[in-house]
mmCIF file of C-alpha atoms and ligand atoms in Angstrom:
data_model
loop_
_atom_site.group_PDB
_atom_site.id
_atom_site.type_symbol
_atom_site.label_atom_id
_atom_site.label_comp_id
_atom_site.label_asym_id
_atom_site.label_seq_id
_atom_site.Cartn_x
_atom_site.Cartn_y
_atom_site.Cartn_z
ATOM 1 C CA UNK A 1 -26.289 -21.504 -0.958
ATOM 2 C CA UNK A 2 -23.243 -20.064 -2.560
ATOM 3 C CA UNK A 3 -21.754 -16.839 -2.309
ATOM 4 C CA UNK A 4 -22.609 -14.020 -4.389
ATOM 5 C CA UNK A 5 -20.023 -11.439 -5.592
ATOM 6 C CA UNK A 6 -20.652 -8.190 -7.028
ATOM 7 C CA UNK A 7 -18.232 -5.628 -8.287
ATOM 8 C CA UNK A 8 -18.835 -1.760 -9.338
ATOM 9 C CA UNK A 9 -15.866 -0.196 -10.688
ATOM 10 C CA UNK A 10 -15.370 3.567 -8.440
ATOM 11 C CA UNK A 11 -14.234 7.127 -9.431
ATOM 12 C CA UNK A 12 -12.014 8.290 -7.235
ATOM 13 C CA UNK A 13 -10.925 12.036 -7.174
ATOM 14 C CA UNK A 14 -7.472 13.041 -4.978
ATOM 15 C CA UNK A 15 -7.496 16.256 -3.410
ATOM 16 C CA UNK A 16 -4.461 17.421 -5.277
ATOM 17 C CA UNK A 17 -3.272 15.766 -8.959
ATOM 18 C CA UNK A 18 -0.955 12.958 -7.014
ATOM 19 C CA UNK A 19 2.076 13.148 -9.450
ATOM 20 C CA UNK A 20 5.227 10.874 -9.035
ATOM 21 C CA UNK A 21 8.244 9.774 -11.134
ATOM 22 C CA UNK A 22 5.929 7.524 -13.081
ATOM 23 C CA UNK A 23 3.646 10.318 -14.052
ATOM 24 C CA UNK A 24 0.116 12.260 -12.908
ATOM 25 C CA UNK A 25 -3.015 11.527 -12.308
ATOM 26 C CA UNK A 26 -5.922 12.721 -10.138
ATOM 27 C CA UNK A 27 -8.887 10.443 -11.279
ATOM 28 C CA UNK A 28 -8.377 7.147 -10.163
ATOM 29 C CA UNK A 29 -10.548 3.807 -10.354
ATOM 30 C CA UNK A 30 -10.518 1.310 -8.112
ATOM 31 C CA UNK A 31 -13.099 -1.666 -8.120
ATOM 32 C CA UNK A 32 -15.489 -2.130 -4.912
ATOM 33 C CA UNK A 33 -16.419 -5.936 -4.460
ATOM 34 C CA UNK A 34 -19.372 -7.634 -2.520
ATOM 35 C CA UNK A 35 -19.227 -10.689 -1.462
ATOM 36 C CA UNK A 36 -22.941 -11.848 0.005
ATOM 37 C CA UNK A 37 -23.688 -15.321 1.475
ATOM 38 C CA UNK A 38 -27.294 -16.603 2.550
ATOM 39 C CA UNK A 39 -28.248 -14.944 5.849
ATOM 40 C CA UNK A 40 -27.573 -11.423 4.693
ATOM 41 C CA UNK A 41 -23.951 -10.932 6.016
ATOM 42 C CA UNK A 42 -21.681 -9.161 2.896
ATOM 43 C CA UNK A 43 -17.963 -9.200 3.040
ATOM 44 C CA UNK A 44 -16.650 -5.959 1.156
ATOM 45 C CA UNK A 45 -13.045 -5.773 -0.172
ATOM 46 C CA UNK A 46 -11.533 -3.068 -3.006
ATOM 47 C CA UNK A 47 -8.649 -3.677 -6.186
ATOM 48 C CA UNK A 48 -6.422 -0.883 -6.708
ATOM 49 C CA UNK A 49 -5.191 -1.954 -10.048
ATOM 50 C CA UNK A 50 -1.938 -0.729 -11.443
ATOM 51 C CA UNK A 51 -0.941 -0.419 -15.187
ATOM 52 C CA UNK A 52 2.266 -0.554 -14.047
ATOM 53 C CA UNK A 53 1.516 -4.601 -12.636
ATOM 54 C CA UNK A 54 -0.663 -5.223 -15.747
ATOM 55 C CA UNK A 55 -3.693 -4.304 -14.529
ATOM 56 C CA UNK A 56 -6.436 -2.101 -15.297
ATOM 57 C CA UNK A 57 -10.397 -2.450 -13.655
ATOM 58 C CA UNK A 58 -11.391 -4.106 -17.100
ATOM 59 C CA UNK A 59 -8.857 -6.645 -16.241
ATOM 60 C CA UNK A 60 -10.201 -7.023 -12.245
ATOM 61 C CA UNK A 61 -14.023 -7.514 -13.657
ATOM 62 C CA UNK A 62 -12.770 -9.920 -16.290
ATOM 63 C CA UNK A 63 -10.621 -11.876 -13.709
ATOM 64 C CA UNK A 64 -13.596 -11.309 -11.182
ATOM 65 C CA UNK A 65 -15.895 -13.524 -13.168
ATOM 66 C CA UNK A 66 -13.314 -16.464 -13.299
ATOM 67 C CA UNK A 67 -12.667 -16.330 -9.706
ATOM 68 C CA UNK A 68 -16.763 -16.056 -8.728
ATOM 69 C CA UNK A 69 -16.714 -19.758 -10.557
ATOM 70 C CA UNK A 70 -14.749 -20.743 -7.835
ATOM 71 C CA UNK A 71 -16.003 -19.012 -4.491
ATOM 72 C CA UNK A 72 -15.475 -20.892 -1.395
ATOM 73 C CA UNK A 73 -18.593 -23.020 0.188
ATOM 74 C CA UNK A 74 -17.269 -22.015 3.582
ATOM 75 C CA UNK A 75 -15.991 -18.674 3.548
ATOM 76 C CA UNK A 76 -13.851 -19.702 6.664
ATOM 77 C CA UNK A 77 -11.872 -21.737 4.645
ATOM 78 C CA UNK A 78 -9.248 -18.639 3.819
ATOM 79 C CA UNK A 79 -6.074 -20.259 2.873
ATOM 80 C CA UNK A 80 -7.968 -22.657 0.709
ATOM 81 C CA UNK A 81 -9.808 -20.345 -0.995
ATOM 82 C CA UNK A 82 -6.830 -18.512 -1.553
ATOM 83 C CA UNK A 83 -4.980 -21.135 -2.972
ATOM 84 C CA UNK A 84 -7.645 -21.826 -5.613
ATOM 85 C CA UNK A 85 -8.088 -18.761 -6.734
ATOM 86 C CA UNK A 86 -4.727 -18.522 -7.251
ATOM 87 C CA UNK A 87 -4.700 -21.808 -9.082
ATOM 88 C CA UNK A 88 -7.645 -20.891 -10.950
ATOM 89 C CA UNK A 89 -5.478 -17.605 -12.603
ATOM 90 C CA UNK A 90 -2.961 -16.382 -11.141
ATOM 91 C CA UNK A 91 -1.746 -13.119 -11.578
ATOM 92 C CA UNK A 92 -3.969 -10.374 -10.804
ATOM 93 C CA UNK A 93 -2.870 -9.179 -7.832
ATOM 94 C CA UNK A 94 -5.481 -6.661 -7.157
ATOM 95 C CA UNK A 95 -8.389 -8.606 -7.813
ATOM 96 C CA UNK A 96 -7.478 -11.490 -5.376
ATOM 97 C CA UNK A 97 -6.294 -9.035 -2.990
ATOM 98 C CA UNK A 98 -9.767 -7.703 -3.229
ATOM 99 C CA UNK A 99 -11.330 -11.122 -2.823
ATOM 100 C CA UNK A 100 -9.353 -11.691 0.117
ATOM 101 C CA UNK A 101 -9.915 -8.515 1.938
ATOM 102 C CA UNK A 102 -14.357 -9.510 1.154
ATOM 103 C CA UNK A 103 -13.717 -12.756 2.390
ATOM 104 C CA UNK A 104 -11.608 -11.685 5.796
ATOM 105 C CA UNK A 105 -14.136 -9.359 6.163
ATOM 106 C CA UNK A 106 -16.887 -12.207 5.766
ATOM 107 C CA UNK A 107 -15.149 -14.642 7.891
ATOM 108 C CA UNK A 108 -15.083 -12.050 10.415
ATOM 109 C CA UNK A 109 -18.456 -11.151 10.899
ATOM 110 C CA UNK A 110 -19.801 -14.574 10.965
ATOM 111 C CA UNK A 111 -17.255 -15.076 13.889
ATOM 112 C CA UNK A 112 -18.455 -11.518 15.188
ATOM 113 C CA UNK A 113 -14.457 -10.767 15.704
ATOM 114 C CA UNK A 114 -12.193 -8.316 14.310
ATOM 115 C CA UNK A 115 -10.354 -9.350 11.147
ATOM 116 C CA UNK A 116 -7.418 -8.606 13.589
ATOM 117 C CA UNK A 117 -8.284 -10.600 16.087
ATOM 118 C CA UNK A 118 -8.821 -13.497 14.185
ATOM 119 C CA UNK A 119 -4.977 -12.744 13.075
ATOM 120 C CA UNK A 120 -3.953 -12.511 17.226
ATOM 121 C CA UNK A 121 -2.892 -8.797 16.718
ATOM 122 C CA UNK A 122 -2.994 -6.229 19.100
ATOM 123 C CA UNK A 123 -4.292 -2.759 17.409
ATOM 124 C CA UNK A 124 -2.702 -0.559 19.612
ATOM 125 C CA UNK A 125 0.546 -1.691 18.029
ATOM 126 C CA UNK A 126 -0.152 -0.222 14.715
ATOM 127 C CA UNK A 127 2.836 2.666 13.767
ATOM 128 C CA UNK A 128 2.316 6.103 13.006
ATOM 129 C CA UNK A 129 1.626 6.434 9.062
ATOM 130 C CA UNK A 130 3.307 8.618 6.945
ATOM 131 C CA UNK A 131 1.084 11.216 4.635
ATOM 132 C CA UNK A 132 2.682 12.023 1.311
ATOM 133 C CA UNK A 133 3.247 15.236 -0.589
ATOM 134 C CA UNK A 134 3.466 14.355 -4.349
ATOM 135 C CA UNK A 135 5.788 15.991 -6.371
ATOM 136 C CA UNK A 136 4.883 19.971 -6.829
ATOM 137 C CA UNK A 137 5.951 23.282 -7.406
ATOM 138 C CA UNK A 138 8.011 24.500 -4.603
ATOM 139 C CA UNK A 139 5.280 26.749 -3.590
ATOM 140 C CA UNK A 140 2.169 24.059 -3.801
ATOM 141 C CA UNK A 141 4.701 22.039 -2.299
ATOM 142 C CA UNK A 142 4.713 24.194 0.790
ATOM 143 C CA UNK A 143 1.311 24.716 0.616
ATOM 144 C CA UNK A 144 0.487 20.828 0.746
ATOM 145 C CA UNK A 145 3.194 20.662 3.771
ATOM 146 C CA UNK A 146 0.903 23.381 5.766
ATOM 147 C CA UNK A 147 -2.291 21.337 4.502
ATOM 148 C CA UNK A 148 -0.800 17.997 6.181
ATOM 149 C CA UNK A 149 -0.186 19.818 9.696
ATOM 150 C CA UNK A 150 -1.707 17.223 11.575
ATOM 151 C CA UNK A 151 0.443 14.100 10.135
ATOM 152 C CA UNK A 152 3.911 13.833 11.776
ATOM 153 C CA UNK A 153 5.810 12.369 9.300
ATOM 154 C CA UNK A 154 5.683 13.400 5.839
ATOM 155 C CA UNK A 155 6.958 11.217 2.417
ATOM 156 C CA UNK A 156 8.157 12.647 -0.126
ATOM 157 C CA UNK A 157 8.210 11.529 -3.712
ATOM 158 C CA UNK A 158 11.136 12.016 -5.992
ATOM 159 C CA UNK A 159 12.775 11.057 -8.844
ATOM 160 C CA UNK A 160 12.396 14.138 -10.894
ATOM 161 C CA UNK A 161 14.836 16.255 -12.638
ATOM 162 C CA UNK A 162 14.731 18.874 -9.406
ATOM 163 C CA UNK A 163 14.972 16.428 -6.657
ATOM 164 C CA UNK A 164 16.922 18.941 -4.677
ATOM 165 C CA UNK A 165 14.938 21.817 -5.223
ATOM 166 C CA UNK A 166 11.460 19.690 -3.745
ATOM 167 C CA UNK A 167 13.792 18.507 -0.587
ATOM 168 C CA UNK A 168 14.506 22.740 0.066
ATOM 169 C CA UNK A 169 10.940 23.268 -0.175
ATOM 170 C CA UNK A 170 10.249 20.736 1.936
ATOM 171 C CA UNK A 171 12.952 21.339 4.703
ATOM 172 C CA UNK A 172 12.025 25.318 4.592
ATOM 173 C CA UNK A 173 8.489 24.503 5.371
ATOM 174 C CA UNK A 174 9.179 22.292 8.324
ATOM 175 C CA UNK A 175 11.557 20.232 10.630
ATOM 176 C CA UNK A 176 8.890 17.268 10.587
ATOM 177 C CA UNK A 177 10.536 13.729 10.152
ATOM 178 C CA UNK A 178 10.631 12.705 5.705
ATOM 179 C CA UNK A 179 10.794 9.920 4.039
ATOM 180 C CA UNK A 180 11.179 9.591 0.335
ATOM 181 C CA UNK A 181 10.578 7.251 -2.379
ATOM 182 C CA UNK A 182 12.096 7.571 -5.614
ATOM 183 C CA UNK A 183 9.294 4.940 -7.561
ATOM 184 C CA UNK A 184 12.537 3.535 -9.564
ATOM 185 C CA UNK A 185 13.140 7.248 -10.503
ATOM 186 C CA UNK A 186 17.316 7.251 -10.388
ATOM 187 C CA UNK A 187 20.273 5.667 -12.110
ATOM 188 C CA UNK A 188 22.711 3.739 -9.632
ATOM 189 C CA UNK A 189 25.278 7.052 -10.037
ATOM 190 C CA UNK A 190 22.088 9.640 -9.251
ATOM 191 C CA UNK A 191 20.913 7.272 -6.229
ATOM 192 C CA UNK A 192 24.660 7.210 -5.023
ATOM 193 C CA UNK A 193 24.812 11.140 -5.448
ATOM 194 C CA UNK A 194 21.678 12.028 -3.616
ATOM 195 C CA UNK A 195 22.868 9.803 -0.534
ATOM 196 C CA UNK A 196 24.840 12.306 1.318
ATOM 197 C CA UNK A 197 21.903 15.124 0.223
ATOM 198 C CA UNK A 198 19.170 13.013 1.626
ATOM 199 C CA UNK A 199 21.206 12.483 4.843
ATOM 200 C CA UNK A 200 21.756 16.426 5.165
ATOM 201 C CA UNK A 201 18.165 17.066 5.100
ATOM 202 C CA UNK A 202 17.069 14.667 7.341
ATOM 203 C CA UNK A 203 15.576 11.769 5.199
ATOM 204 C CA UNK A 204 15.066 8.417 7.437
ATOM 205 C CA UNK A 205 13.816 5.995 4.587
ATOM 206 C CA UNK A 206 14.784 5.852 1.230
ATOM 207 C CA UNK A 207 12.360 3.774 -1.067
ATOM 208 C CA UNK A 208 12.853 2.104 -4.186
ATOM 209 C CA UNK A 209 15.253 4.330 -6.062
ATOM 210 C CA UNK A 210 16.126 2.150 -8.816
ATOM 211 C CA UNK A 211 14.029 0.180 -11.370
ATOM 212 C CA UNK A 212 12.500 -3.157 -9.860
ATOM 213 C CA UNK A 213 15.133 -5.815 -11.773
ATOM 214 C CA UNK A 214 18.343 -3.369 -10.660
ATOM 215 C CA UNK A 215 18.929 -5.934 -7.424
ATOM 216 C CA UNK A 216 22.804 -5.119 -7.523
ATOM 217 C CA UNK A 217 22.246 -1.615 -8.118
ATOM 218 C CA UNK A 218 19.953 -2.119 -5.134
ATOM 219 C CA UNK A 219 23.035 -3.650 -3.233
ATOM 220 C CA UNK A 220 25.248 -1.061 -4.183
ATOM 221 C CA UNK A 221 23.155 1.964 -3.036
ATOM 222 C CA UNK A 222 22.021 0.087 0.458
ATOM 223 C CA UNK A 223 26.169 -0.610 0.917
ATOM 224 C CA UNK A 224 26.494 3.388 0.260
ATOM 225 C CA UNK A 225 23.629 4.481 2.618
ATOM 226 C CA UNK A 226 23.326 5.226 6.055
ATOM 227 C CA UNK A 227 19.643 5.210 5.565
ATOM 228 C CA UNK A 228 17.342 2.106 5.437
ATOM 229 C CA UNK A 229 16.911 0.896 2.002
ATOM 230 C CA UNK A 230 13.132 -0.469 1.394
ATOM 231 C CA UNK A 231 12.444 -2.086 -1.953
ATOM 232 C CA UNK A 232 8.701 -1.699 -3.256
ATOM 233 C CA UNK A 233 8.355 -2.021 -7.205
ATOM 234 C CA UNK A 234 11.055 -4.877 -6.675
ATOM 235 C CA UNK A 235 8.743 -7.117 -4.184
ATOM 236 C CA UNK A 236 5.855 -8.375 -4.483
ATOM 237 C CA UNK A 237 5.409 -11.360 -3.122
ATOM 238 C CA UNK A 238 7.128 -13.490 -0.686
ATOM 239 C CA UNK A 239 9.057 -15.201 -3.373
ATOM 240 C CA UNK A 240 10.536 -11.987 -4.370
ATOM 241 C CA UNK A 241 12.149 -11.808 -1.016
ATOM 242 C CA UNK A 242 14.828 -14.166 -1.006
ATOM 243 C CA UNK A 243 16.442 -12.258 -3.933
ATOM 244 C CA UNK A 244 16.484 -9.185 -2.209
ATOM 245 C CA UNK A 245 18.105 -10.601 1.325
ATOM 246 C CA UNK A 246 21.626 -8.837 1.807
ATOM 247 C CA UNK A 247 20.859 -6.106 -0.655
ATOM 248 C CA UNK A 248 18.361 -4.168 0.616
ATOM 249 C CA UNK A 249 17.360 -2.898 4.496
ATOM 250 C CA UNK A 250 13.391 -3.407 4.143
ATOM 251 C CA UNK A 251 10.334 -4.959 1.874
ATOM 252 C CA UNK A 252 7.331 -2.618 1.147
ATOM 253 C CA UNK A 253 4.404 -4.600 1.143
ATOM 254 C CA UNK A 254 0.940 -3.584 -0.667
ATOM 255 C CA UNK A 255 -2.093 -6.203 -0.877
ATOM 256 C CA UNK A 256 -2.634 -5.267 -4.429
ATOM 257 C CA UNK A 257 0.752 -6.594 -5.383
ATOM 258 C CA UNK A 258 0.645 -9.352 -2.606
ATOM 259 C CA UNK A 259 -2.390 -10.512 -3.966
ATOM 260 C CA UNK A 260 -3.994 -11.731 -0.753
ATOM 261 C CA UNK A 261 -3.805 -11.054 3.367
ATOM 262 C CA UNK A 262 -2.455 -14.222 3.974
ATOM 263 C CA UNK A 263 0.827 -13.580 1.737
ATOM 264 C CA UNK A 264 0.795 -10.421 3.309
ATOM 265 C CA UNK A 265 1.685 -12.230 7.133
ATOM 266 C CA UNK A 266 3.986 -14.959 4.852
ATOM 267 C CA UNK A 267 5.853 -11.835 3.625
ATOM 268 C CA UNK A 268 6.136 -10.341 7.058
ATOM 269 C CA UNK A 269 7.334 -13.935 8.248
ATOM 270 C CA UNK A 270 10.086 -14.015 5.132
ATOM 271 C CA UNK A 271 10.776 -10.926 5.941
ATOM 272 C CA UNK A 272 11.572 -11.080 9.863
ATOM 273 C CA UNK A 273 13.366 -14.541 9.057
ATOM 274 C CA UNK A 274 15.744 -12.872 7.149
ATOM 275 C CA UNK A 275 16.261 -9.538 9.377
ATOM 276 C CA UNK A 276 14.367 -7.257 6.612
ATOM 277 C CA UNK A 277 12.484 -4.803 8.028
ATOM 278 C CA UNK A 278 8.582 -4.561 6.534
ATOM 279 C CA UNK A 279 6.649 -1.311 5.744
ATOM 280 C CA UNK A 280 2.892 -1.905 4.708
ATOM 281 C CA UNK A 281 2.001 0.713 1.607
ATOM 282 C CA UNK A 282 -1.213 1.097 -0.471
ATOM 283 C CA UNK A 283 -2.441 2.772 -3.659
ATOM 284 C CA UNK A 284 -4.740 5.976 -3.649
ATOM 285 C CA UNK A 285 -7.822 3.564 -2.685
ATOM 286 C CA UNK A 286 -10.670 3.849 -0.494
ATOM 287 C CA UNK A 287 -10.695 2.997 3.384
ATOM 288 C CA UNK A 288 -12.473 0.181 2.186
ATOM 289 C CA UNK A 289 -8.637 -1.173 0.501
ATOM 290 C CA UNK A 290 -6.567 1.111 3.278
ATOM 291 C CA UNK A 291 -8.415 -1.186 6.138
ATOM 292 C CA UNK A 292 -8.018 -4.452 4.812
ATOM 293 C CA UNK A 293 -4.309 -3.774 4.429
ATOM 294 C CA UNK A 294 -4.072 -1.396 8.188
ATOM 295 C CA UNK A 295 -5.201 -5.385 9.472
ATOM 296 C CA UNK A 296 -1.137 -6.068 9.796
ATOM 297 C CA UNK A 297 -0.725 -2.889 11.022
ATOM 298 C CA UNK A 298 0.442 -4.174 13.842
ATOM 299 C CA UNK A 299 2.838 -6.066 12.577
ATOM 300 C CA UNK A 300 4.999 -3.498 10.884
ATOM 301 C CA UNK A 301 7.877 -1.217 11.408
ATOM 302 C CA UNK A 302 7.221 1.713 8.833
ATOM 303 C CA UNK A 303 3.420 2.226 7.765
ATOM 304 C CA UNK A 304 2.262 4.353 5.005
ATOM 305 C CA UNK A 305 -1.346 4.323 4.751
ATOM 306 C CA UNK A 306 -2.507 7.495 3.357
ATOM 307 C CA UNK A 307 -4.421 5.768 0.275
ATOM 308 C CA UNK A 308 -7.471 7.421 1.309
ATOM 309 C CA UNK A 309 -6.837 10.307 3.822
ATOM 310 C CA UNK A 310 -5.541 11.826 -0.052
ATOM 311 C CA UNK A 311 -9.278 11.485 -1.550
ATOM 312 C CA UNK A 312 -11.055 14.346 -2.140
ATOM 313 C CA UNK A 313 -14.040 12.586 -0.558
ATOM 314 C CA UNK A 314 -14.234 8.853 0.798
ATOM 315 C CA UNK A 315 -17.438 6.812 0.458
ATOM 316 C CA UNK A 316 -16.332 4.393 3.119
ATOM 317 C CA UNK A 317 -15.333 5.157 6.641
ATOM 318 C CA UNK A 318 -12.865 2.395 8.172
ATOM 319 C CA UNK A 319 -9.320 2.514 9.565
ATOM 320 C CA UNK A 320 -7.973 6.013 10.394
ATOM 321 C CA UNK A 321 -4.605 8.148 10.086
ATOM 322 C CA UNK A 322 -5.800 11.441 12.250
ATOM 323 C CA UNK A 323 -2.621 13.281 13.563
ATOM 324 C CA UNK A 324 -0.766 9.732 11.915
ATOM 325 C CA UNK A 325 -1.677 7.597 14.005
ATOM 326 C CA UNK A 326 -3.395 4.333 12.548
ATOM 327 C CA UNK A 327 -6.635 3.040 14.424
ATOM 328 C CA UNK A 328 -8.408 -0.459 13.129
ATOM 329 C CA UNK A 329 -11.840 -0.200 13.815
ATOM 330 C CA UNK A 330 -13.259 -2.804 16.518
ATOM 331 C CA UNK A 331 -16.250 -3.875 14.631
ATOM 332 C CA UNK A 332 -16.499 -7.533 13.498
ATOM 333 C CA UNK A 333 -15.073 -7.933 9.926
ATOM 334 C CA UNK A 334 -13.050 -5.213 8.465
ATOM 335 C CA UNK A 335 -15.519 -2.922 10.897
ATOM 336 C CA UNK A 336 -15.993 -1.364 7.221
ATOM 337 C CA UNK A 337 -19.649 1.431 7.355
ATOM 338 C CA UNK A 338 -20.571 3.557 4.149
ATOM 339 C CA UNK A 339 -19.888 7.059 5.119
HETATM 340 MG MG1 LIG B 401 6.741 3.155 -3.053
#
């Protein structure tokens, strides 16, 4: 018997409007897969799609019904399957990823293992996550800082026209560890201007702060910084990486622009053979996307994993970033329940 896949596309609400350089939004809609095989077992797995990668969830369900012409017989088969979806269409991203994550998840449970396991990852590796405050008023701003007590290490998004004005806020609210990531917000001259500011207040990562096809601006502002340079709208894949070696400090990896788990570990191997350092990221998804991606947890320096702790409410329960620190659950599959 084949498998059967289902999608429903979901509603998400954040608990604040998330607003970055790109623009605002608190309504966001993911697509929830199902992937079913004959004895009952259902692999689960979620697309984020992003506008901004040419993707929208009309374009997942569309790109959903090519790929369920091609489902694996045995679901154990990853890479294969993988590789034919990918063959089958290729681009999006989000979809696949989504496939990937239901199939891991499948593959998992037949095994009665932890997708982690079957990767020969130790969970207790996983980093502390960072939980982000999106761009604000300076006094919602503050207010978000005292709402994400619990979390460690905060990011910060800029790339606005009052960059400086959201880092006092910030700083005057707390001495906590921030990161920021400009989302391609800055011009090479603003990016080299805001170096020595993000080193007085503290900042340890700096992410993307030029547009994705800027790779010797990118040079140019990692040369100028003491802080690590991670590039995220400029990598997607592992091909993207060689590009980028020399000219940036770090890759961001997310599954909906990897497009699958298994590029996710060929990233992180690019990545370490070429002394990049690898942060894992996600999109404002459920824990259903958040866990399939906290699976290489393990295997990364900088996570940032908040995708879901920002929901207003989260019909999955999964992978966790209480107090920052990320926990895989131990169940077999993705260890996924519905809350
Ligand atoms: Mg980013």
């Amino acid at each position: 018997m084949p498998l059967r896949l289902s999608a429903d596309i979901l509603q998400l609400k954040t608990r604040h409007p998330f607003v970055i350089a790109r623009g605002s939004q608190d309504v966001y809609r993911t697509v929830a897969i199902r992937l079913a095989d004959e004895t009952g077992l259902e692999g689960w797995g979620e697309a984020a799609p992003q506008r901004f990668y040419g993707e929208t969830p009309e374009t997942v369900l569309a790109a959903l019904e090519v790929y369920a012409t091609v489902l694996p017989e045995n679901p154990l088969h990853l890479e294969d399957a993988e590789a034919r979806f990918e063959q089958t269409l290729s681009g999006n991203n989000s979809a696949r990823a989504a496939l990937s994550a239901a199939l891991h998840d499948l593959a998992g449970k037949r095994l009665g293992v932890p997708v982690h396991r079957l990767l020969g990852l130790d969970p207790g590796r996983c980093p502390i996550s960072t939980f982000t405050i999106g761009i604000d008023t300076p006094e919602r701003m503050r207010m978000k800082v005292r709402e994400a007590e619990a979390y460690p290490v905060l990011k910060i998004k800029l790339g606005t026209s009052d960059d400086l004005g959201i880092l006092r806020a910030i700083r005057e609210a707390t001495p906590k560890e921030i990161r920021v990531d400009a989302n391609c917000g800055w011009t090479r001259k603003q990016a080299i201007r805001m170096l020595p500011i993000l080193e007085e207040f503290g900042v340890t990562v700096l992410e993307q702060p030029l547009a994705p096809d800027d790779l010797e601006g990118l040079a140019q502002v990692t040369r100028s910084s003491r802080i690590p340079v991670i590039a995220d709208e400029s990598c997607l894949t592992a091909r993207d990486i060689p590009p980028l070696v020399g000219k940036v400090d770090g890759i961001n990896l997310k599954l909906a622009k990897t497009g699958s788990l298994r590029e996710a570990l060929r990233m992180i191997a690019v990545a370490r053979a070429s002394h990049l350092m690898v942060m894992v990221g996600c999109m404002i998804e459920t824990s259903v996307g958040i866990t399939a991606a906290a699976q290489v947890g393990p295997l990364v320096d900088i996570c940032d994993l908040d995708g879901a702790a920002l929901l207003a409410s989260d019909p999955y329960a999964g992978a966790t970033i209480e107090g920052g620190q990320l926990r895989l659950p131990e169940g077999p599959g993705l260890g996924l329940s519905r809350r």
